[in-house]
């Protein structure tokens, strides 16, 4: 008897599959995941977990959260990050402290592994959403992530 | 305007030349007409497949060349024409070059029999269905030749699988059509349409007709070597199967033949099960040329069904393929014929 139940079970499961794809077919108008890229350049938003490039967010007072601990530099497997640091008097605490001068990021060497972002204790660096990374001159791929004149946000180290 | 194409073209030519010359000239003109129409129609079927595939997968599909991508496949065909025809070393050049023509010609020949409307039928032979089944089997020789002559192991495996598959599923196609022949009592396609004026055959034959239709669609999909029966091409296993070594226009012939075959299978199903060019409930019976519209609408619906199969089901293994045919479809089909014979004998047909 399993012969006939096989047939009916087969037809039933096939119809289940067809109803699922049929639903997708009917919803393809509004649910299409294809991005027609150059046309929707202004409105295109990348998804949350997209790894475009490493960026360092600055707030409105031109302050970042990088303490210059160099953990990211150590974590990076291929020497993408280079931190040029200095010591100076911190205005907030008045102590002589280590601070970054330049956070140099070589995008041309980055494999987007994310180890630097995982290891950062103060969340100073993040994934950027920019994906248009091609340039005509490769020196443009070497970026200084901290903006000129920026300084450490007070209270990050507490 | 009467669409009796062969006759009207012949009469038109008769005013210009002698009778026998007009006879041959009319045949050539009709052949070229069909060739032109279906080469273009095949291209649009390819486009349709690509758009529908995209929609099933929540993509958009080709929409750049021309309005909504309507000229995409034209551009592809132009590209293929301009490409170099390559071949392998020590391939059997003669058979290698012959194979695509076998496939495309057998596909185009069968089209002549399809009744698009009452008059738009090039060749109304009295053994219509038999001729269709016979001619559609010739296509597999082209595939076998192509695979064998390519001197490539993937092509050979693909071709041999095609042989196994087509020989097996030919039985089911033939028997499921035979079930319907019991109802019509004629193999001639125009007669089959005539019988359906009292209700489409799928209604007339009710349960066994529906079973026969399901078997026909399964076996027909296998006949055309489309997914889920695309053992022949099986991109993930065999490269491109039997046409791995073909390029340019010869590849395009195989590709076009696949789509014309798909149209053909759907057209035969339309003719035999869904009343060909007859409108539902005879709503447009007074306007005969609308038959083309109804025929194409029904056929494209069935083509869509086959595309739906393709983008839903995973590919079968060879043993599953043969199990399906020999253990399930064939016995059911044979029982179905007996049931249909009983129904015809007892006159349990539903007539509208």
Coordinates of C-alpha atoms in Angstrom, one line a residue:
Chain A
X1 CA 0.0 0.0 0.0
X2 CA 3.0 2.3 0.4
X3 CA 3.0 2.5 -3.3
X4 CA -0.1 4.7 -3.4
X5 CA 0.7 6.7 -0.3
X6 CA 4.1 7.4 -2.0
X7 CA 2.3 8.8 -5.0
X8 CA -0.1 11.0 -3.0
X9 CA 2.7 12.1 -0.6
X10 CA 4.8 13.0 -3.6
X11 CA 2.1 15.1 -5.3
X12 CA 1.4 16.8 -2.0
X13 CA 5.0 17.8 -1.3
X14 CA 5.5 18.9 -4.9
X15 CA 2.4 21.1 -4.6
X16 CA 3.7 22.6 -1.3
X17 CA 7.0 23.5 -3.1
X18 CA 5.1 25.0 -6.0
X19 CA 2.9 27.1 -3.7
X20 CA 6.0 28.5 -2.0
X21 CA 7.7 29.5 -5.2
X22 CA 4.4 30.7 -6.5
X23 CA 4.1 33.1 -3.6
X24 CA 7.6 34.4 -4.3
X25 CA 6.6 34.9 -7.9
X26 CA 3.6 37.0 -7.0
X27 CA 5.6 39.1 -4.6
X28 CA 8.6 39.6 -6.8
X29 CA 7.3 43.1 -7.8
X30 CA 7.7 44.7 -4.4
X31 CA 10.1 42.2 -2.8
X32 CA 12.9 42.1 -5.5
X33 CA 16.3 42.1 -3.8
X34 CA 18.2 43.2 -6.9
X35 CA 19.6 46.7 -6.7
X36 CA 19.7 48.6 -10.0
X37 CA 22.9 50.2 -8.8
X38 CA 24.0 53.2 -10.8
X39 CA 20.4 54.3 -11.1
X40 CA 19.6 54.3 -7.4
X41 CA 23.0 55.6 -6.2
X42 CA 21.4 58.3 -4.1
X43 CA 18.9 56.1 -2.2
X44 CA 20.9 52.8 -2.0
X45 CA 21.5 51.7 1.5
X46 CA 23.8 48.9 2.3
X47 CA 22.8 46.2 4.8
X48 CA 23.9 46.5 8.4
X49 CA 26.6 44.0 8.5
X50 CA 28.3 45.2 5.3
X51 CA 32.0 45.5 5.5
X52 CA 33.0 48.4 3.3
X53 CA 36.0 50.0 5.0
X54 CA 37.1 50.9 8.5
X55 CA 36.0 54.3 9.7
X56 CA 36.5 56.3 12.9
X57 CA 33.3 58.1 13.9
X58 CA 33.8 61.6 15.2
X59 CA 31.1 63.5 17.1
X60 CA 30.1 67.2 16.6
X61 CA 33.0 68.5 18.8
X62 CA 35.5 66.7 16.5
X63 CA 36.2 64.2 19.1
X64 CA 36.8 60.4 18.7
X65 CA 37.1 57.5 21.1
X66 CA 40.6 56.3 20.1
X67 CA 42.9 56.1 23.1
X68 CA 45.9 55.0 21.0
X69 CA 46.2 51.6 22.8
X70 CA 47.4 50.0 19.5
X71 CA 45.5 46.8 20.1
X72 CA 44.1 47.1 16.6
X73 CA 47.5 47.5 15.1
X74 CA 48.7 44.3 16.9
X75 CA 45.5 42.4 15.9
X76 CA 45.8 43.3 12.2
X77 CA 47.2 40.2 10.4
X78 CA 48.7 42.2 7.5
X79 CA 49.8 45.5 8.9
X80 CA 46.9 47.6 7.6
X81 CA 46.8 49.8 10.6
X82 CA 49.6 52.1 11.6
X83 CA 49.3 54.3 14.6
X84 CA 51.6 57.3 14.9
X85 CA 51.4 58.4 18.5
X86 CA 52.8 60.9 20.9
X87 CA 52.7 61.8 24.6
X88 CA 51.2 65.1 25.8
X89 CA 49.3 66.7 28.6
X90 CA 45.6 65.7 28.5
X91 CA 43.4 68.7 29.0
X92 CA 40.7 66.8 30.8
X93 CA 42.7 65.0 33.4
X94 CA 45.9 67.1 33.3
X95 CA 48.1 64.0 33.2
X96 CA 50.8 63.2 30.7
X97 CA 49.2 60.6 28.5
X98 CA 49.6 58.7 25.2
X99 CA 47.5 60.0 22.4
X100 CA 47.2 59.4 18.7
X101 CA 48.8 61.7 16.2
X102 CA 47.7 59.9 13.0
X103 CA 45.6 56.7 12.7
X104 CA 46.9 55.5 9.3
X105 CA 44.7 52.9 7.6
X106 CA 45.9 51.2 4.3
X107 CA 42.7 50.2 2.6
X108 CA 44.8 48.5 -0.1
X109 CA 46.1 46.0 2.4
X110 CA 42.8 45.4 4.3
X111 CA 41.1 42.0 3.9
X112 CA 38.0 43.2 5.8
X113 CA 38.6 40.5 8.5
X114 CA 37.2 42.7 11.2
X115 CA 39.7 41.7 13.9
X116 CA 40.6 45.4 14.6
X117 CA 37.0 46.3 15.2
X118 CA 36.5 43.2 17.4
X119 CA 39.5 44.0 19.5
X120 CA 38.9 47.7 20.0
X121 CA 38.1 48.3 23.7
X122 CA 36.5 51.7 23.2
X123 CA 34.6 51.1 19.9
X124 CA 36.6 53.8 18.3
X125 CA 36.6 52.2 14.9
X126 CA 33.6 50.8 13.0
X127 CA 32.6 49.4 9.6
X128 CA 31.7 52.0 7.1
X129 CA 29.0 51.5 4.5
X130 CA 30.9 52.9 1.6
X131 CA 31.5 50.4 -1.2
X132 CA 32.7 52.6 -4.0
X133 CA 36.4 52.2 -3.1
X134 CA 38.0 52.3 -6.5
X135 CA 40.4 55.2 -7.1
X136 CA 42.7 56.2 -9.9
X137 CA 45.8 56.6 -7.7
X138 CA 46.6 54.0 -5.0
X139 CA 48.1 56.6 -2.6
X140 CA 44.4 57.6 -2.1
X141 CA 43.9 54.2 -0.5
X142 CA 46.1 55.2 2.4
X143 CA 43.8 57.2 4.7
X144 CA 44.3 59.0 8.0
X145 CA 41.1 58.1 9.9
X146 CA 41.3 60.8 12.7
X147 CA 40.3 64.2 11.4
X148 CA 42.9 67.0 11.7
X149 CA 42.6 68.7 15.1
X150 CA 40.5 66.0 16.6
X151 CA 41.1 64.8 20.1
X152 CA 40.1 62.1 22.5
X153 CA 36.5 62.3 23.8
X154 CA 36.7 63.0 27.6
X155 CA 35.6 60.1 29.7
X156 CA 36.2 57.3 27.3
X157 CA 38.9 55.8 29.4
X158 CA 36.9 55.8 32.7
Chain B
X1 CA -9.1 37.6 -44.0
X2 CA -9.0 33.8 -44.1
X3 CA -5.9 32.4 -42.5
X4 CA -5.9 29.2 -44.6
X5 CA -2.2 29.8 -45.2
X6 CA -1.1 27.0 -47.4
X7 CA -4.1 27.3 -49.6
X8 CA -4.3 31.0 -49.8
X9 CA -0.6 31.4 -50.6
X10 CA -0.9 28.7 -53.2
X11 CA -3.8 30.5 -54.8
X12 CA -1.9 33.7 -54.7
X13 CA 1.1 32.1 -56.4
X14 CA -1.1 30.3 -58.9
X15 CA -1.9 33.6 -60.7
X16 CA 1.8 34.0 -61.3
X17 CA 3.0 30.5 -62.3
X18 CA 2.0 27.0 -63.3
X19 CA 0.2 24.7 -60.9
X20 CA 3.1 22.5 -59.8
X21 CA 5.4 25.4 -59.5
X22 CA 2.9 27.2 -57.3
X23 CA 2.6 24.0 -55.2
X24 CA 6.3 23.9 -54.4
X25 CA 6.6 27.6 -54.1
X26 CA 3.8 27.7 -51.6
X27 CA 5.5 25.0 -49.5
X28 CA 8.8 27.0 -49.5
X29 CA 7.0 30.2 -48.6
X30 CA 5.1 28.6 -45.7
X31 CA 8.3 26.9 -44.5
X32 CA 10.1 30.2 -44.5
X33 CA 7.2 31.9 -42.7
X34 CA 7.2 29.3 -39.9
X35 CA 11.0 29.4 -39.7
X36 CA 10.9 33.2 -39.3
X37 CA 8.0 33.3 -36.9
X38 CA 9.3 30.6 -34.6
X39 CA 12.9 31.7 -34.6
X40 CA 11.6 35.0 -33.2
X41 CA 9.1 33.3 -30.9
X42 CA 11.9 31.1 -29.6
X43 CA 14.0 34.2 -28.8
X44 CA 11.1 35.7 -26.9
X45 CA 10.5 32.4 -25.0
X46 CA 14.1 32.6 -23.8
X47 CA 13.5 36.1 -22.6
X48 CA 10.2 35.0 -20.9
X49 CA 12.1 32.2 -19.2
X50 CA 14.8 34.6 -17.9
X51 CA 12.3 37.1 -16.6
X52 CA 10.1 34.5 -15.0
X53 CA 13.1 32.8 -13.5
X54 CA 14.2 36.1 -12.1
X55 CA 10.7 36.7 -10.6
X56 CA 10.7 33.3 -8.9
X57 CA 14.0 34.1 -7.3
X58 CA 13.0 37.6 -6.3
X59 CA 15.3 39.2 -8.8
X60 CA 14.4 41.6 -11.6
X61 CA 15.9 39.9 -14.7
X62 CA 17.1 41.5 -17.9
X63 CA 15.4 44.9 -18.3
X64 CA 18.0 47.1 -20.0
X65 CA 18.1 46.3 -23.7
X66 CA 14.9 47.8 -25.2
X67 CA 11.7 48.4 -23.2
X68 CA 11.7 46.0 -20.2
X69 CA 14.5 44.1 -21.9
X70 CA 12.5 43.0 -24.9
X71 CA 15.5 43.2 -27.2
X72 CA 17.9 41.4 -24.9
X73 CA 17.7 38.0 -26.6
X74 CA 17.9 39.6 -30.0
X75 CA 21.2 41.1 -28.9
X76 CA 22.3 37.8 -27.5
X77 CA 21.5 36.1 -30.8
X78 CA 23.5 38.7 -32.7
X79 CA 26.4 38.2 -30.4
X80 CA 26.2 34.4 -30.9
X81 CA 26.1 34.8 -34.7
X82 CA 29.3 36.9 -34.6
X83 CA 31.2 34.4 -32.5
X84 CA 33.8 31.9 -33.7
X85 CA 32.6 28.3 -34.2
X86 CA 35.1 26.3 -32.2
X87 CA 35.5 22.5 -32.0
X88 CA 37.7 19.9 -30.3
X89 CA 40.7 18.1 -31.6
X90 CA 39.9 14.7 -33.2
X91 CA 36.2 15.4 -33.1
X92 CA 34.1 13.7 -35.8
X93 CA 33.7 16.9 -37.7
X94 CA 30.9 15.7 -40.0
X95 CA 28.6 14.5 -37.2
X96 CA 29.6 17.3 -35.0
X97 CA 28.4 19.8 -37.5
X98 CA 25.3 17.8 -38.4
X99 CA 24.0 17.4 -34.9
X100 CA 22.5 20.9 -34.3
X101 CA 20.5 20.7 -37.5
X102 CA 18.9 17.4 -36.5
X103 CA 17.7 19.0 -33.3
X104 CA 16.4 22.2 -34.7
X105 CA 14.8 20.7 -37.8
X106 CA 13.0 18.1 -35.9
X107 CA 11.7 20.8 -33.5
X108 CA 10.6 23.0 -36.4
X109 CA 9.0 20.2 -38.5
X110 CA 6.6 19.3 -35.7
X111 CA 5.4 22.9 -35.6
X112 CA 3.8 22.6 -39.0
X113 CA 1.1 20.3 -37.5
X114 CA 0.0 22.6 -34.7
X115 CA -3.5 24.0 -35.3
X116 CA -3.2 27.7 -34.3
X117 CA -6.7 28.3 -35.6
X118 CA -9.1 26.5 -37.8
X119 CA -7.2 27.7 -40.9
X120 CA -3.7 28.4 -39.5
X121 CA -2.4 24.9 -39.8
X122 CA 0.3 24.2 -42.4
X123 CA 0.0 20.5 -42.6
X124 CA -3.1 18.6 -41.4
X125 CA -1.9 15.0 -41.8
X126 CA -4.4 12.3 -40.9
X127 CA -1.9 10.6 -38.5
X128 CA -1.2 13.9 -36.7
X129 CA -0.4 12.7 -33.1
X130 CA 1.6 9.7 -34.3
X131 CA 3.6 12.0 -36.6
X132 CA 4.3 14.4 -33.7
X133 CA 5.5 11.6 -31.4
X134 CA 7.7 10.2 -34.1
X135 CA 9.2 13.5 -35.1
X136 CA 9.9 14.6 -31.6
X137 CA 11.9 11.4 -31.0
X138 CA 14.3 12.3 -33.8
X139 CA 15.6 15.2 -31.8
X140 CA 17.4 12.9 -29.4
X141 CA 19.5 11.6 -32.3
X142 CA 20.9 15.1 -32.7
X143 CA 21.7 15.2 -29.0
X144 CA 23.4 11.7 -29.1
X145 CA 25.4 12.7 -32.2
X146 CA 26.4 16.0 -30.7
X147 CA 27.6 14.3 -27.5
X148 CA 29.3 11.5 -29.3
X149 CA 31.1 13.5 -31.9
X150 CA 32.3 16.2 -29.5
X151 CA 35.1 13.9 -28.2
X152 CA 34.5 15.1 -24.7
X153 CA 33.6 12.9 -21.7
X154 CA 31.0 15.4 -20.3
X155 CA 29.3 15.6 -23.6
X156 CA 29.2 11.9 -24.0
X157 CA 27.8 11.3 -20.5
X158 CA 25.2 14.0 -21.2
X159 CA 24.2 12.4 -24.5
X160 CA 23.9 8.9 -23.1
X161 CA 21.8 10.2 -20.2
X162 CA 19.6 11.9 -22.8
X163 CA 19.2 8.7 -24.6
X164 CA 18.1 6.8 -21.5
X165 CA 15.8 9.6 -20.5
X166 CA 14.1 10.2 -23.8
X167 CA 13.6 6.5 -24.6
X168 CA 12.0 6.0 -21.2
X169 CA 9.7 9.0 -21.2
X170 CA 8.7 8.7 -24.8
X171 CA 6.5 5.8 -23.6
X172 CA 4.6 8.0 -21.2
X173 CA 4.1 10.8 -23.7
X174 CA 2.8 8.3 -26.2
X175 CA 0.6 6.4 -23.8
X176 CA -0.9 9.5 -22.2
X177 CA -1.8 10.9 -25.6
X178 CA -3.2 7.4 -26.5
X179 CA -5.5 7.7 -23.6
X180 CA -7.0 10.8 -25.1
X181 CA -7.1 9.2 -28.6
X182 CA -9.6 6.8 -27.1
X183 CA -11.9 9.7 -26.6
X184 CA -11.4 11.4 -30.0
X185 CA -11.2 8.3 -32.2
X186 CA -8.9 10.1 -34.6
X187 CA -5.2 11.0 -34.8
X188 CA -5.9 14.0 -37.1
X189 CA -5.4 17.2 -35.1
X190 CA -8.2 19.1 -36.8
X191 CA -10.6 16.2 -35.9
X192 CA -9.4 16.2 -32.3
X193 CA -10.3 19.9 -32.1
X194 CA -13.6 19.2 -33.8
X195 CA -14.5 16.6 -31.1
X196 CA -13.8 19.2 -28.4
X197 CA -16.6 21.6 -29.5
X198 CA -18.7 19.6 -27.0
X199 CA -16.4 20.4 -24.1
X200 CA -12.6 20.2 -23.9
X201 CA -11.2 16.8 -23.6
X202 CA -9.9 17.3 -20.1
X203 CA -13.6 18.0 -19.1
X204 CA -15.0 15.2 -21.3
X205 CA -12.7 12.6 -20.0
X206 CA -12.7 13.9 -16.4
X207 CA -10.6 11.8 -13.9
X208 CA -8.6 9.7 -16.3
X209 CA -8.1 12.7 -18.6
X210 CA -6.7 14.7 -15.6
X211 CA -4.3 11.9 -14.7
X212 CA -3.3 11.6 -18.4
X213 CA -2.6 15.3 -18.4
X214 CA -0.5 15.2 -15.3
X215 CA 1.5 12.3 -16.7
X216 CA 1.9 14.1 -20.0
X217 CA 3.2 17.2 -18.4
X218 CA 5.7 15.3 -16.3
X219 CA 6.9 13.2 -19.3
X220 CA 6.8 16.2 -21.6
X221 CA 9.1 18.1 -19.2
X222 CA 11.4 15.2 -19.3
X223 CA 11.2 15.0 -23.1
X224 CA 12.5 18.6 -23.4
X225 CA 15.4 17.8 -21.0
X226 CA 14.4 20.7 -18.7
X227 CA 14.8 20.8 -15.0
X228 CA 13.9 18.8 -12.8
X229 CA 14.8 16.3 -15.5
X230 CA 17.9 18.2 -16.9
X231 CA 20.2 15.3 -16.4
X232 CA 21.4 15.9 -19.9
X233 CA 22.8 19.3 -19.2
X234 CA 23.2 19.2 -15.4
X235 CA 25.4 22.3 -15.2
X236 CA 26.7 21.4 -11.8
X237 CA 27.8 17.9 -12.9
X238 CA 28.6 18.0 -16.6
X239 CA 29.5 21.5 -17.5
X240 CA 26.9 22.0 -20.2
X241 CA 26.3 18.3 -21.1
X242 CA 26.0 17.4 -24.7
X243 CA 26.6 20.9 -26.0
X244 CA 29.7 21.6 -23.9
X245 CA 31.9 21.9 -27.0
X246 CA 29.5 23.9 -29.1
X247 CA 29.8 27.6 -29.5
X248 CA 28.3 30.5 -31.4
X249 CA 25.4 29.8 -33.7
X250 CA 25.5 26.0 -33.3
X251 CA 25.0 26.4 -29.6
X252 CA 22.2 28.8 -30.3
X253 CA 20.5 26.1 -32.4
X254 CA 20.5 23.7 -29.4
X255 CA 19.3 26.5 -27.2
X256 CA 16.5 27.6 -29.5
X257 CA 15.5 24.0 -30.1
X258 CA 15.1 23.4 -26.4
X259 CA 12.6 26.4 -26.2
X260 CA 10.8 25.4 -29.4
X261 CA 10.4 21.9 -28.0
X262 CA 9.0 23.3 -24.8
X263 CA 6.5 25.4 -26.8
X264 CA 5.7 22.3 -28.8
X265 CA 5.0 20.1 -25.8
X266 CA 2.7 22.8 -24.4
X267 CA 1.1 23.2 -27.8
X268 CA 0.3 19.5 -28.1
X269 CA -1.1 19.5 -24.6
X270 CA -3.3 22.5 -25.5
X271 CA -4.5 20.8 -28.7
X272 CA -5.2 17.4 -27.0
X273 CA -6.4 18.5 -23.6
X274 CA -7.6 22.1 -23.7
X275 CA -9.4 22.4 -27.0
X276 CA -6.7 24.1 -29.1
X277 CA -8.0 27.4 -30.5
X278 CA -11.5 26.9 -29.1
X279 CA -12.5 29.7 -26.7
X280 CA -13.8 28.8 -23.2
X281 CA -17.6 28.3 -23.4
X282 CA -17.5 29.4 -27.0
X283 CA -17.5 33.1 -26.0
X284 CA -15.7 34.3 -29.1
X285 CA -16.9 31.7 -31.6
X286 CA -18.1 34.4 -34.0
X287 CA -14.6 35.8 -34.4
X288 CA -12.5 32.9 -35.8
X289 CA -9.2 34.7 -35.9
X290 CA -9.3 35.1 -32.1
X291 CA -8.4 31.4 -32.1
X292 CA -4.8 32.3 -32.4
X293 CA -5.1 34.4 -29.2
X294 CA -6.8 31.6 -27.3
X295 CA -4.3 29.0 -28.5
X296 CA -1.3 31.1 -27.6
X297 CA -2.9 32.0 -24.2
X298 CA -3.4 28.4 -23.3
X299 CA 0.0 27.4 -24.6
X300 CA 1.9 30.1 -22.7
X301 CA 0.0 29.2 -19.6
X302 CA 1.3 25.6 -19.9
X303 CA 4.8 27.0 -20.8
X304 CA 4.6 29.0 -17.6
X305 CA 3.7 25.8 -15.7
X306 CA 6.8 24.1 -17.0
X307 CA 8.9 27.1 -16.0
X308 CA 7.3 26.9 -12.6
X309 CA 8.4 23.3 -12.4
X310 CA 11.9 24.2 -13.4
X311 CA 12.4 26.9 -10.8
X312 CA 10.8 24.9 -8.0
X313 CA 12.0 21.3 -8.1
X314 CA 15.5 20.0 -7.6
X315 CA 17.2 17.8 -10.2
X316 CA 16.5 14.0 -10.1
X317 CA 19.2 11.4 -9.9
X318 CA 19.4 8.9 -12.8
X319 CA 18.0 6.1 -10.7
X320 CA 15.2 8.3 -9.4
X321 CA 14.4 9.3 -12.9
X322 CA 14.0 5.7 -14.1
X323 CA 12.1 4.7 -11.0
X324 CA 9.6 7.5 -11.6
X325 CA 9.1 6.4 -15.2
X326 CA 9.1 2.6 -15.0
X327 CA 7.6 2.1 -11.5
X328 CA 5.1 4.9 -11.3
X329 CA 4.2 6.7 -14.5
X330 CA 4.1 3.6 -16.8
X331 CA 1.9 1.3 -14.7
X332 CA -0.4 4.2 -13.8
X333 CA -0.6 5.1 -17.5
X334 CA -1.6 1.6 -18.5
X335 CA -4.3 1.3 -15.8
X336 CA -5.4 4.8 -16.9
X337 CA -5.9 3.6 -20.5
X338 CA -8.1 0.7 -19.3
X339 CA -10.2 3.1 -17.1
X340 CA -10.6 5.5 -20.1
X341 CA -11.6 2.6 -22.4
X342 CA -14.2 1.6 -19.8
X343 CA -15.5 5.2 -19.6
X344 CA -15.7 5.5 -23.4
X345 CA -17.4 2.0 -23.6
X346 CA -20.0 2.9 -21.0
X347 CA -20.4 6.4 -22.4
X348 CA -19.6 8.1 -19.0
X349 CA -18.2 11.1 -20.9
X350 CA -19.2 14.6 -19.6
X351 CA -20.7 16.5 -22.6
X352 CA -21.6 20.1 -22.3

